[in-house]
JSON list of C-alpha atoms in Angstrom, two decimals:
[
{"chain": "S", "resi": 217, "resn": "UNK", "atom": "CA", "xyz": [180.36, 198.01, 102.44]},
{"chain": "S", "resi": 218, "resn": "UNK", "atom": "CA", "xyz": [180.50, 201.16, 103.15]},
{"chain": "S", "resi": 219, "resn": "UNK", "atom": "CA", "xyz": [182.70, 203.64, 100.56]},
{"chain": "S", "resi": 220, "resn": "UNK", "atom": "CA", "xyz": [185.67, 206.16, 101.07]},
{"chain": "S", "resi": 221, "resn": "UNK", "atom": "CA", "xyz": [184.45, 209.38, 103.32]},
{"chain": "S", "resi": 222, "resn": "UNK", "atom": "CA", "xyz": [186.52, 212.03, 102.99]},
{"chain": "S", "resi": 223, "resn": "UNK", "atom": "CA", "xyz": [185.89, 215.62, 104.61]},
{"chain": "S", "resi": 224, "resn": "UNK", "atom": "CA", "xyz": [186.00, 218.37, 104.31]},
{"chain": "S", "resi": 225, "resn": "UNK", "atom": "CA", "xyz": [183.34, 217.64, 100.98]},
{"chain": "S", "resi": 226, "resn": "UNK", "atom": "CA", "xyz": [184.19, 222.11, 100.54]},
{"chain": "S", "resi": 227, "resn": "UNK", "atom": "CA", "xyz": [187.20, 224.44, 101.61]},
{"chain": "S", "resi": 228, "resn": "UNK", "atom": "CA", "xyz": [187.28, 227.52, 101.02]},
{"chain": "S", "resi": 229, "resn": "UNK", "atom": "CA", "xyz": [190.61, 229.54, 102.36]},
{"chain": "S", "resi": 230, "resn": "UNK", "atom": "CA", "xyz": [192.95, 232.82, 101.34]},
{"chain": "S", "resi": 231, "resn": "UNK", "atom": "CA", "xyz": [196.32, 232.59, 100.12]},
{"chain": "S", "resi": 232, "resn": "UNK", "atom": "CA", "xyz": [198.69, 231.29, 102.63]},
{"chain": "S", "resi": 233, "resn": "UNK", "atom": "CA", "xyz": [196.91, 230.02, 104.55]},
{"chain": "S", "resi": 234, "resn": "UNK", "atom": "CA", "xyz": [196.43, 226.19, 105.72]},
{"chain": "S", "resi": 235, "resn": "UNK", "atom": "CA", "xyz": [194.12, 223.38, 104.75]},
{"chain": "S", "resi": 236, "resn": "UNK", "atom": "CA", "xyz": [193.75, 219.60, 105.57]},
{"chain": "S", "resi": 237, "resn": "UNK", "atom": "CA", "xyz": [191.72, 217.41, 104.49]},
{"chain": "S", "resi": 238, "resn": "UNK", "atom": "CA", "xyz": [190.80, 213.90, 105.75]},
{"chain": "S", "resi": 239, "resn": "UNK", "atom": "CA", "xyz": [190.27, 210.41, 104.88]},
{"chain": "S", "resi": 240, "resn": "UNK", "atom": "CA", "xyz": [189.28, 207.35, 105.64]},
{"chain": "S", "resi": 241, "resn": "UNK", "atom": "CA", "xyz": [189.84, 204.44, 103.42]},
{"chain": "S", "resi": 242, "resn": "UNK", "atom": "CA", "xyz": [187.59, 201.07, 102.57]},
{"chain": "S", "resi": 243, "resn": "UNK", "atom": "CA", "xyz": [188.10, 198.61, 105.91]},
{"chain": "S", "resi": 244, "resn": "UNK", "atom": "CA", "xyz": [191.01, 196.13, 105.70]},
{"chain": "S", "resi": 245, "resn": "UNK", "atom": "CA", "xyz": [192.64, 198.08, 102.20]},
{"chain": "S", "resi": 246, "resn": "UNK", "atom": "CA", "xyz": [196.33, 198.41, 102.50]},
{"chain": "S", "resi": 247, "resn": "UNK", "atom": "CA", "xyz": [196.60, 200.57, 100.01]},
{"chain": "S", "resi": 248, "resn": "UNK", "atom": "CA", "xyz": [196.01, 204.48, 99.89]},
{"chain": "S", "resi": 249, "resn": "UNK", "atom": "CA", "xyz": [196.19, 207.72, 97.26]},
{"chain": "S", "resi": 250, "resn": "UNK", "atom": "CA", "xyz": [195.61, 211.70, 97.20]},
{"chain": "S", "resi": 251, "resn": "UNK", "atom": "CA", "xyz": [195.38, 212.68, 93.45]},
{"chain": "S", "resi": 252, "resn": "UNK", "atom": "CA", "xyz": [195.05, 216.19, 92.74]},
{"chain": "S", "resi": 253, "resn": "UNK", "atom": "CA", "xyz": [191.89, 217.14, 90.35]},
{"chain": "S", "resi": 254, "resn": "UNK", "atom": "CA", "xyz": [192.33, 220.49, 88.55]},
{"chain": "S", "resi": 255, "resn": "UNK", "atom": "CA", "xyz": [189.19, 221.58, 86.54]},
{"chain": "S", "resi": 256, "resn": "UNK", "atom": "CA", "xyz": [189.24, 219.97, 83.36]},
{"chain": "S", "resi": 257, "resn": "UNK", "atom": "CA", "xyz": [192.69, 217.65, 83.78]},
{"chain": "S", "resi": 258, "resn": "UNK", "atom": "CA", "xyz": [192.74, 213.70, 84.37]},
{"chain": "S", "resi": 259, "resn": "UNK", "atom": "CA", "xyz": [193.85, 213.23, 88.48]},
{"chain": "S", "resi": 260, "resn": "UNK", "atom": "CA", "xyz": [197.30, 213.63, 88.94]},
{"chain": "S", "resi": 261, "resn": "UNK", "atom": "CA", "xyz": [198.70, 210.78, 92.06]},
{"chain": "S", "resi": 262, "resn": "UNK", "atom": "CA", "xyz": [200.17, 213.17, 94.68]},
{"chain": "S", "resi": 263, "resn": "UNK", "atom": "CA", "xyz": [200.51, 210.26, 97.26]},
{"chain": "S", "resi": 264, "resn": "UNK", "atom": "CA", "xyz": [199.99, 206.50, 98.18]},
{"chain": "S", "resi": 265, "resn": "UNK", "atom": "CA", "xyz": [201.24, 204.32, 101.03]},
{"chain": "S", "resi": 266, "resn": "UNK", "atom": "CA", "xyz": [201.10, 201.14, 101.52]},
{"chain": "S", "resi": 267, "resn": "UNK", "atom": "CA", "xyz": [199.18, 200.15, 105.01]},
{"chain": "S", "resi": 268, "resn": "UNK", "atom": "CA", "xyz": [201.71, 203.40, 106.61]},
{"chain": "S", "resi": 269, "resn": "UNK", "atom": "CA", "xyz": [204.27, 203.24, 104.05]},
{"chain": "S", "resi": 270, "resn": "UNK", "atom": "CA", "xyz": [204.80, 205.84, 100.88]},
{"chain": "S", "resi": 271, "resn": "UNK", "atom": "CA", "xyz": [204.80, 204.29, 97.73]},
{"chain": "S", "resi": 272, "resn": "UNK", "atom": "CA", "xyz": [205.25, 206.99, 96.30]},
{"chain": "S", "resi": 273, "resn": "UNK", "atom": "CA", "xyz": [205.45, 210.62, 96.54]},
{"chain": "S", "resi": 274, "resn": "UNK", "atom": "CA", "xyz": [207.35, 211.88, 94.00]},
{"chain": "S", "resi": 275, "resn": "UNK", "atom": "CA", "xyz": [204.35, 214.95, 92.52]},
{"chain": "S", "resi": 276, "resn": "UNK", "atom": "CA", "xyz": [203.73, 215.95, 95.92]},
{"chain": "S", "resi": 277, "resn": "UNK", "atom": "CA", "xyz": [205.07, 219.42, 96.10]},
{"chain": "S", "resi": 278, "resn": "UNK", "atom": "CA", "xyz": [206.90, 219.14, 99.56]},
{"chain": "S", "resi": 279, "resn": "UNK", "atom": "CA", "xyz": [207.50, 222.44, 100.38]},
{"chain": "S", "resi": 280, "resn": "UNK", "atom": "CA", "xyz": [203.54, 223.21, 101.11]},
{"chain": "S", "resi": 281, "resn": "UNK", "atom": "CA", "xyz": [202.48, 219.36, 100.44]},
{"chain": "S", "resi": 282, "resn": "UNK", "atom": "CA", "xyz": [202.65, 216.84, 103.40]},
{"chain": "S", "resi": 283, "resn": "UNK", "atom": "CA", "xyz": [200.72, 213.91, 104.41]},
{"chain": "S", "resi": 284, "resn": "UNK", "atom": "CA", "xyz": [200.45, 210.87, 106.86]},
{"chain": "S", "resi": 285, "resn": "UNK", "atom": "CA", "xyz": [198.82, 207.97, 107.60]},
{"chain": "S", "resi": 286, "resn": "UNK", "atom": "CA", "xyz": [199.18, 206.78, 110.84]},
{"chain": "S", "resi": 287, "resn": "UNK", "atom": "CA", "xyz": [198.32, 203.41, 112.72]},
{"chain": "S", "resi": 288, "resn": "UNK", "atom": "CA", "xyz": [197.80, 202.69, 108.24]},
{"chain": "S", "resi": 289, "resn": "UNK", "atom": "CA", "xyz": [194.08, 203.33, 108.19]},
{"chain": "S", "resi": 290, "resn": "UNK", "atom": "CA", "xyz": [193.10, 207.48, 108.47]},
{"chain": "S", "resi": 291, "resn": "UNK", "atom": "CA", "xyz": [194.46, 209.88, 105.94]},
{"chain": "S", "resi": 292, "resn": "UNK", "atom": "CA", "xyz": [195.47, 213.47, 106.42]},
{"chain": "S", "resi": 293, "resn": "UNK", "atom": "CA", "xyz": [196.68, 215.46, 103.12]},
{"chain": "S", "resi": 294, "resn": "UNK", "atom": "CA", "xyz": [197.68, 219.43, 104.72]},
{"chain": "S", "resi": 295, "resn": "UNK", "atom": "CA", "xyz": [198.52, 221.79, 102.15]},
{"chain": "S", "resi": 296, "resn": "UNK", "atom": "CA", "xyz": [200.55, 225.51, 104.20]},
{"chain": "S", "resi": 297, "resn": "UNK", "atom": "CA", "xyz": [200.95, 228.12, 102.82]},
{"chain": "S", "resi": 298, "resn": "UNK", "atom": "CA", "xyz": [198.09, 228.04, 99.82]},
{"chain": "S", "resi": 299, "resn": "UNK", "atom": "CA", "xyz": [198.59, 229.11, 96.42]},
{"chain": "S", "resi": 300, "resn": "UNK", "atom": "CA", "xyz": [196.20, 230.04, 93.81]},
{"chain": "S", "resi": 301, "resn": "UNK", "atom": "CA", "xyz": [197.40, 226.99, 91.27]},
{"chain": "S", "resi": 302, "resn": "UNK", "atom": "CA", "xyz": [196.38, 224.97, 94.82]},
{"chain": "S", "resi": 303, "resn": "UNK", "atom": "CA", "xyz": [193.02, 224.56, 93.35]},
{"chain": "S", "resi": 304, "resn": "UNK", "atom": "CA", "xyz": [191.16, 221.89, 93.06]},
{"chain": "S", "resi": 305, "resn": "UNK", "atom": "CA", "xyz": [190.12, 219.12, 94.01]},
{"chain": "S", "resi": 306, "resn": "UNK", "atom": "CA", "xyz": [191.71, 216.59, 96.47]},
{"chain": "S", "resi": 307, "resn": "UNK", "atom": "CA", "xyz": [190.77, 212.99, 95.47]},
{"chain": "S", "resi": 308, "resn": "UNK", "atom": "CA", "xyz": [191.28, 210.72, 98.25]},
{"chain": "S", "resi": 309, "resn": "UNK", "atom": "CA", "xyz": [190.64, 206.51, 97.31]},
{"chain": "S", "resi": 310, "resn": "UNK", "atom": "CA", "xyz": [191.90, 202.40, 98.80]},
{"chain": "S", "resi": 311, "resn": "UNK", "atom": "CA", "xyz": [192.08, 199.80, 97.18]},
{"chain": "S", "resi": 312, "resn": "UNK", "atom": "CA", "xyz": [193.77, 196.49, 98.21]},
{"chain": "S", "resi": 313, "resn": "UNK", "atom": "CA", "xyz": [196.59, 195.69, 96.66]},
{"chain": "S", "resi": 314, "resn": "UNK", "atom": "CA", "xyz": [196.11, 195.51, 92.15]},
{"chain": "S", "resi": 315, "resn": "UNK", "atom": "CA", "xyz": [192.66, 195.59, 92.99]},
{"chain": "S", "resi": 316, "resn": "UNK", "atom": "CA", "xyz": [190.30, 198.52, 90.71]},
{"chain": "S", "resi": 317, "resn": "UNK", "atom": "CA", "xyz": [190.36, 202.22, 93.71]},
{"chain": "S", "resi": 318, "resn": "UNK", "atom": "CA", "xyz": [187.53, 203.17, 95.06]},
{"chain": "S", "resi": 319, "resn": "UNK", "atom": "CA", "xyz": [186.91, 206.97, 94.81]},
{"chain": "S", "resi": 320, "resn": "UNK", "atom": "CA", "xyz": [185.41, 208.89, 98.23]},
{"chain": "S", "resi": 321, "resn": "UNK", "atom": "CA", "xyz": [183.61, 211.60, 97.23]},
{"chain": "S", "resi": 322, "resn": "UNK", "atom": "CA", "xyz": [186.52, 214.44, 97.01]},
{"chain": "S", "resi": 323, "resn": "UNK", "atom": "CA", "xyz": [187.46, 218.86, 99.18]},
{"chain": "S", "resi": 324, "resn": "UNK", "atom": "CA", "xyz": [186.23, 220.92, 96.59]},
{"chain": "S", "resi": 325, "resn": "UNK", "atom": "CA", "xyz": [189.47, 223.79, 97.52]},
{"chain": "S", "resi": 326, "resn": "UNK", "atom": "CA", "xyz": [188.79, 226.55, 96.75]},
{"chain": "S", "resi": 327, "resn": "UNK", "atom": "CA", "xyz": [192.03, 229.61, 97.23]},
{"chain": "S", "resi": 328, "resn": "UNK", "atom": "CA", "xyz": [191.03, 232.55, 96.84]},
{"chain": "J", "resi": 98, "resn": "UNK", "atom": "CA", "xyz": [206.29, 208.09, 82.78]},
{"chain": "J", "resi": 99, "resn": "UNK", "atom": "CA", "xyz": [204.18, 205.35, 80.62]},
{"chain": "J", "resi": 100, "resn": "UNK", "atom": "CA", "xyz": [201.31, 207.56, 79.96]},
{"chain": "J", "resi": 101, "resn": "UNK", "atom": "CA", "xyz": [197.88, 206.67, 79.29]},
{"chain": "J", "resi": 102, "resn": "UNK", "atom": "CA", "xyz": [196.48, 208.56, 76.50]},
{"chain": "J", "resi": 103, "resn": "UNK", "atom": "CA", "xyz": [192.91, 209.49, 75.58]},
{"chain": "J", "resi": 104, "resn": "UNK", "atom": "CA", "xyz": [192.90, 212.11, 72.02]},
{"chain": "J", "resi": 105, "resn": "UNK", "atom": "CA", "xyz": [189.24, 212.63, 73.01]},
{"chain": "J", "resi": 106, "resn": "UNK", "atom": "CA", "xyz": [189.40, 215.29, 74.62]},
{"chain": "J", "resi": 107, "resn": "UNK", "atom": "CA", "xyz": [185.05, 216.25, 74.19]},
{"chain": "J", "resi": 108, "resn": "UNK", "atom": "CA", "xyz": [182.65, 213.77, 71.87]},
{"chain": "J", "resi": 109, "resn": "UNK", "atom": "CA", "xyz": [179.05, 214.90, 71.47]},
{"chain": "J", "resi": 110, "resn": "UNK", "atom": "CA", "xyz": [176.46, 212.81, 70.92]},
{"chain": "J", "resi": 111, "resn": "UNK", "atom": "CA", "xyz": [172.93, 212.25, 70.54]},
{"chain": "J", "resi": 112, "resn": "UNK", "atom": "CA", "xyz": [171.17, 210.74, 72.28]},
{"chain": "J", "resi": 113, "resn": "UNK", "atom": "CA", "xyz": [170.59, 206.85, 70.84]},
{"chain": "J", "resi": 114, "resn": "UNK", "atom": "CA", "xyz": [173.97, 207.01, 69.70]},
{"chain": "J", "resi": 115, "resn": "UNK", "atom": "CA", "xyz": [176.11, 204.64, 69.88]},
{"chain": "J", "resi": 116, "resn": "UNK", "atom": "CA", "xyz": [180.67, 206.14, 70.96]},
{"chain": "J", "resi": 117, "resn": "UNK", "atom": "CA", "xyz": [183.74, 204.77, 70.95]},
{"chain": "J", "resi": 118, "resn": "UNK", "atom": "CA", "xyz": [186.05, 206.25, 74.13]},
{"chain": "J", "resi": 119, "resn": "UNK", "atom": "CA", "xyz": [189.68, 205.74, 72.82]},
{"chain": "J", "resi": 120, "resn": "UNK", "atom": "CA", "xyz": [192.09, 205.00, 75.74]},
{"chain": "J", "resi": 121, "resn": "UNK", "atom": "CA", "xyz": [195.85, 203.94, 74.29]},
{"chain": "J", "resi": 122, "resn": "UNK", "atom": "CA", "xyz": [198.69, 203.36, 77.19]},
{"chain": "J", "resi": 123, "resn": "UNK", "atom": "CA", "xyz": [202.26, 203.23, 77.26]},
{"chain": "J", "resi": 124, "resn": "UNK", "atom": "CA", "xyz": [203.80, 200.40, 78.64]},
{"chain": "J", "resi": 125, "resn": "UNK", "atom": "CA", "xyz": [207.14, 198.06, 80.26]},
{"chain": "J", "resi": 126, "resn": "UNK", "atom": "CA", "xyz": [204.92, 194.94, 81.94]},
{"chain": "J", "resi": 127, "resn": "UNK", "atom": "CA", "xyz": [205.02, 191.68, 81.38]},
{"chain": "J", "resi": 128, "resn": "UNK", "atom": "CA", "xyz": [201.98, 192.07, 84.22]},
{"chain": "J", "resi": 129, "resn": "UNK", "atom": "CA", "xyz": [199.34, 195.04, 83.87]},
{"chain": "J", "resi": 130, "resn": "UNK", "atom": "CA", "xyz": [195.74, 196.35, 84.66]},
{"chain": "J", "resi": 131, "resn": "UNK", "atom": "CA", "xyz": [193.71, 198.57, 83.08]},
{"chain": "J", "resi": 132, "resn": "UNK", "atom": "CA", "xyz": [189.98, 200.57, 83.89]},
{"chain": "J", "resi": 133, "resn": "UNK", "atom": "CA", "xyz": [187.68, 203.22, 83.04]},
{"chain": "J", "resi": 134, "resn": "UNK", "atom": "CA", "xyz": [186.40, 205.27, 85.53]},
{"chain": "J", "resi": 135, "resn": "UNK", "atom": "CA", "xyz": [183.04, 207.38, 84.59]},
{"chain": "J", "resi": 136, "resn": "UNK", "atom": "CA", "xyz": [182.68, 211.00, 86.57]},
{"chain": "J", "resi": 137, "resn": "UNK", "atom": "CA", "xyz": [179.64, 212.48, 86.68]},
{"chain": "J", "resi": 138, "resn": "UNK", "atom": "CA", "xyz": [179.06, 216.08, 87.44]},
{"chain": "J", "resi": 139, "resn": "UNK", "atom": "CA", "xyz": [178.24, 215.22, 91.13]},
{"chain": "J", "resi": 140, "resn": "UNK", "atom": "CA", "xyz": [182.49, 214.51, 90.35]},
{"chain": "J", "resi": 141, "resn": "UNK", "atom": "CA", "xyz": [182.81, 210.45, 92.19]},
{"chain": "J", "resi": 142, "resn": "UNK", "atom": "CA", "xyz": [184.95, 209.08, 90.17]},
{"chain": "J", "resi": 143, "resn": "UNK", "atom": "CA", "xyz": [183.10, 205.85, 89.70]},
{"chain": "J", "resi": 144, "resn": "UNK", "atom": "CA", "xyz": [184.96, 202.10, 88.67]},
{"chain": "J", "resi": 145, "resn": "UNK", "atom": "CA", "xyz": [182.91, 200.88, 86.08]},
{"chain": "J", "resi": 146, "resn": "UNK", "atom": "CA", "xyz": [185.52, 197.93, 84.61]},
{"chain": "J", "resi": 147, "resn": "UNK", "atom": "CA", "xyz": [188.87, 195.96, 85.51]},
{"chain": "J", "resi": 148, "resn": "UNK", "atom": "CA", "xyz": [190.68, 193.81, 82.49]},
{"chain": "J", "resi": 149, "resn": "UNK", "atom": "CA", "xyz": [194.48, 192.47, 83.45]},
{"chain": "J", "resi": 150, "resn": "UNK", "atom": "CA", "xyz": [196.76, 191.91, 80.64]},
{"chain": "J", "resi": 151, "resn": "UNK", "atom": "CA", "xyz": [197.00, 187.70, 80.70]},
{"chain": "J", "resi": 152, "resn": "UNK", "atom": "CA", "xyz": [192.76, 189.15, 79.38]},
{"chain": "J", "resi": 153, "resn": "UNK", "atom": "CA", "xyz": [192.03, 189.77, 76.01]},
{"chain": "J", "resi": 154, "resn": "UNK", "atom": "CA", "xyz": [188.77, 188.90, 76.65]},
{"chain": "J", "resi": 155, "resn": "UNK", "atom": "CA", "xyz": [185.67, 191.68, 75.12]},
{"chain": "J", "resi": 156, "resn": "UNK", "atom": "CA", "xyz": [183.52, 191.75, 77.42]},
{"chain": "J", "resi": 157, "resn": "UNK", "atom": "CA", "xyz": [180.17, 193.16, 77.39]},
{"chain": "J", "resi": 158, "resn": "UNK", "atom": "CA", "xyz": [178.00, 194.67, 80.13]},
{"chain": "J", "resi": 159, "resn": "UNK", "atom": "CA", "xyz": [174.74, 195.67, 79.04]},
{"chain": "J", "resi": 160, "resn": "UNK", "atom": "CA", "xyz": [175.26, 199.15, 76.99]},
{"chain": "J", "resi": 161, "resn": "UNK", "atom": "CA", "xyz": [178.53, 199.20, 77.08]},
{"chain": "J", "resi": 162, "resn": "UNK", "atom": "CA", "xyz": [181.71, 197.39, 75.94]},
{"chain": "J", "resi": 163, "resn": "UNK", "atom": "CA", "xyz": [185.03, 197.23, 75.78]},
{"chain": "J", "resi": 164, "resn": "UNK", "atom": "CA", "xyz": [187.64, 196.24, 73.30]},
{"chain": "J", "resi": 165, "resn": "UNK", "atom": "CA", "xyz": [191.30, 194.91, 74.70]},
{"chain": "J", "resi": 166, "resn": "UNK", "atom": "CA", "xyz": [193.93, 195.02, 71.46]},
{"chain": "J", "resi": 167, "resn": "UNK", "atom": "CA", "xyz": [197.28, 194.03, 73.01]},
{"chain": "J", "resi": 168, "resn": "UNK", "atom": "CA", "xyz": [198.46, 194.04, 69.65]},
{"chain": "J", "resi": 169, "resn": "UNK", "atom": "CA", "xyz": [197.37, 197.96, 69.46]},
{"chain": "J", "resi": 170, "resn": "UNK", "atom": "CA", "xyz": [198.10, 199.26, 73.34]},
{"chain": "J", "resi": 171, "resn": "UNK", "atom": "CA", "xyz": [194.52, 199.99, 73.13]},
{"chain": "J", "resi": 172, "resn": "UNK", "atom": "CA", "xyz": [191.73, 199.20, 75.59]},
{"chain": "J", "resi": 173, "resn": "UNK", "atom": "CA", "xyz": [188.05, 201.51, 73.68]},
{"chain": "J", "resi": 174, "resn": "UNK", "atom": "CA", "xyz": [185.38, 201.95, 74.82]},
{"chain": "J", "resi": 175, "resn": "UNK", "atom": "CA", "xyz": [181.54, 201.03, 74.19]},
{"chain": "J", "resi": 176, "resn": "UNK", "atom": "CA", "xyz": [177.97, 202.92, 74.50]},
{"chain": "J", "resi": 177, "resn": "UNK", "atom": "CA", "xyz": [175.24, 201.47, 73.12]},
{"chain": "J", "resi": 178, "resn": "UNK", "atom": "CA", "xyz": [172.36, 203.73, 72.36]},
{"chain": "J", "resi": 179, "resn": "UNK", "atom": "CA", "xyz": [173.34, 205.78, 74.86]},
{"chain": "J", "resi": 180, "resn": "UNK", "atom": "CA", "xyz": [171.78, 207.62, 77.17]},
{"chain": "J", "resi": 181, "resn": "UNK", "atom": "CA", "xyz": [171.02, 210.95, 78.72]},
{"chain": "J", "resi": 182, "resn": "UNK", "atom": "CA", "xyz": [172.62, 210.39, 81.79]},
{"chain": "J", "resi": 183, "resn": "UNK", "atom": "CA", "xyz": [175.73, 208.79, 80.03]},
{"chain": "J", "resi": 184, "resn": "UNK", "atom": "CA", "xyz": [177.52, 212.69, 79.71]},
{"chain": "J", "resi": 185, "resn": "UNK", "atom": "CA", "xyz": [180.43, 212.52, 82.79]},
{"chain": "J", "resi": 186, "resn": "UNK", "atom": "CA", "xyz": [183.43, 212.42, 82.00]},
{"chain": "J", "resi": 187, "resn": "UNK", "atom": "CA", "xyz": [185.62, 208.60, 81.79]},
{"chain": "J", "resi": 188, "resn": "UNK", "atom": "CA", "xyz": [188.54, 208.14, 82.26]},
{"chain": "J", "resi": 189, "resn": "UNK", "atom": "CA", "xyz": [190.31, 204.88, 81.69]},
{"chain": "J", "resi": 190, "resn": "UNK", "atom": "CA", "xyz": [193.79, 203.70, 83.89]},
{"chain": "J", "resi": 191, "resn": "UNK", "atom": "CA", "xyz": [196.45, 201.52, 84.23]},
{"chain": "J", "resi": 192, "resn": "UNK", "atom": "CA", "xyz": [197.90, 200.48, 86.87]},
{"chain": "J", "resi": 193, "resn": "UNK", "atom": "CA", "xyz": [201.07, 198.81, 86.52]},
{"chain": "J", "resi": 194, "resn": "UNK", "atom": "CA", "xyz": [200.95, 194.10, 88.03]},
{"chain": "J", "resi": 195, "resn": "UNK", "atom": "CA", "xyz": [203.56, 192.94, 90.24]},
{"chain": "J", "resi": 196, "resn": "UNK", "atom": "CA", "xyz": [205.73, 192.23, 87.96]},
{"chain": "J", "resi": 197, "resn": "UNK", "atom": "CA", "xyz": [205.76, 196.40, 87.97]},
{"chain": "J", "resi": 198, "resn": "UNK", "atom": "CA", "xyz": [207.54, 196.60, 90.90]},
{"chain": "J", "resi": 199, "resn": "UNK", "atom": "CA", "xyz": [205.03, 199.30, 91.53]},
{"chain": "J", "resi": 200, "resn": "UNK", "atom": "CA", "xyz": [201.37, 199.71, 91.81]},
{"chain": "J", "resi": 201, "resn": "UNK", "atom": "CA", "xyz": [201.56, 202.89, 91.04]},
{"chain": "J", "resi": 202, "resn": "UNK", "atom": "CA", "xyz": [197.89, 204.07, 88.41]},
{"chain": "J", "resi": 203, "resn": "UNK", "atom": "CA", "xyz": [198.68, 206.36, 85.75]},
{"chain": "J", "resi": 204, "resn": "UNK", "atom": "CA", "xyz": [194.98, 208.03, 85.21]},
{"chain": "J", "resi": 205, "resn": "UNK", "atom": "CA", "xyz": [194.80, 209.70, 82.07]},
{"chain": "J", "resi": 206, "resn": "UNK", "atom": "CA", "xyz": [192.63, 212.94, 80.88]},
{"chain": "J", "resi": 207, "resn": "UNK", "atom": "CA", "xyz": [189.97, 212.45, 80.42]},
{"chain": "J", "resi": 208, "resn": "UNK", "atom": "CA", "xyz": [186.86, 212.48, 77.82]},
{"chain": "J", "resi": 209, "resn": "UNK", "atom": "CA", "xyz": [183.58, 214.29, 77.71]},
{"chain": "J", "resi": 210, "resn": "UNK", "atom": "CA", "xyz": [181.32, 212.78, 76.61]},
{"chain": "J", "resi": 211, "resn": "UNK", "atom": "CA", "xyz": [178.47, 214.91, 75.79]},
{"chain": "J", "resi": 212, "resn": "UNK", "atom": "CA", "xyz": [174.37, 212.94, 75.42]},
{"chain": "J", "resi": 213, "resn": "UNK", "atom": "CA", "xyz": [171.91, 215.24, 74.34]},
{"chain": "J", "resi": 214, "resn": "UNK", "atom": "CA", "xyz": [168.12, 214.70, 73.50]}
]
C-alpha cells in the first residue's frame, strides 16, 4: 500500500511570500487532515476534510491560510502571506473513519 | 476542548532499562479511540497502536506494552529493555467515536525519549 505523499519536502521563503503544499492521501481514505507541528510541540489540527467537505477548520488562520480538496482526493494547503511564526512542519494525514491516521513525511517550512 | 496530557516532557534512560510513558485523556464520549505514535528524528509519525474504549485488555507487542485504564483515563506505554533505536518523540492521541458526532483527533504534546548506549 502506498503511503501518504507530500511535497515539497522542504521550503524556505521570506516573510510575506506565498507557499503551497500538496498532499496525496492513501487510496480510499475519505478523511484527510492537515496538521501544523511547531518544533517541540505536538501536532495541531489545522483542517480536516471528509471527502471534499470540511469537517473542522476552527484552528485554521483563515486570513492567511486556505486549503482545498478537490474531487475528494488530493489536497493543497496555501499560506499567503507567510509570517515568521508559520515556520513549522506541515503534516498531512489520511484515514478511514475511526481508524488510525497515516501520516506523510511532512513539509518543513522555514520563513525568514 | 477535551485534552490529552503527556506530563513527561523528556525522559532519559540507559539502554536496557524499562521505561513507561504516561498519557491521561479527557473525554465526554461513550465511544472513543486511543493511539500511540512514534516520531523518530526523521520526522514521520509512525502509528504504533489503537485501542477502543470498550477494550481495556492490555496488549503486548514484543518489547512494547500498553496499559489502558478507563477508571483513571490513562493509556500508558511501556518499553521493556529499551534500545537506542527507541529514541524518539512519542505522542498519545484520542479520536472520538461515532457517538461523539465528529472524528476530530487530539494529540498530546509528546514525550521525548532519549536512550543512551
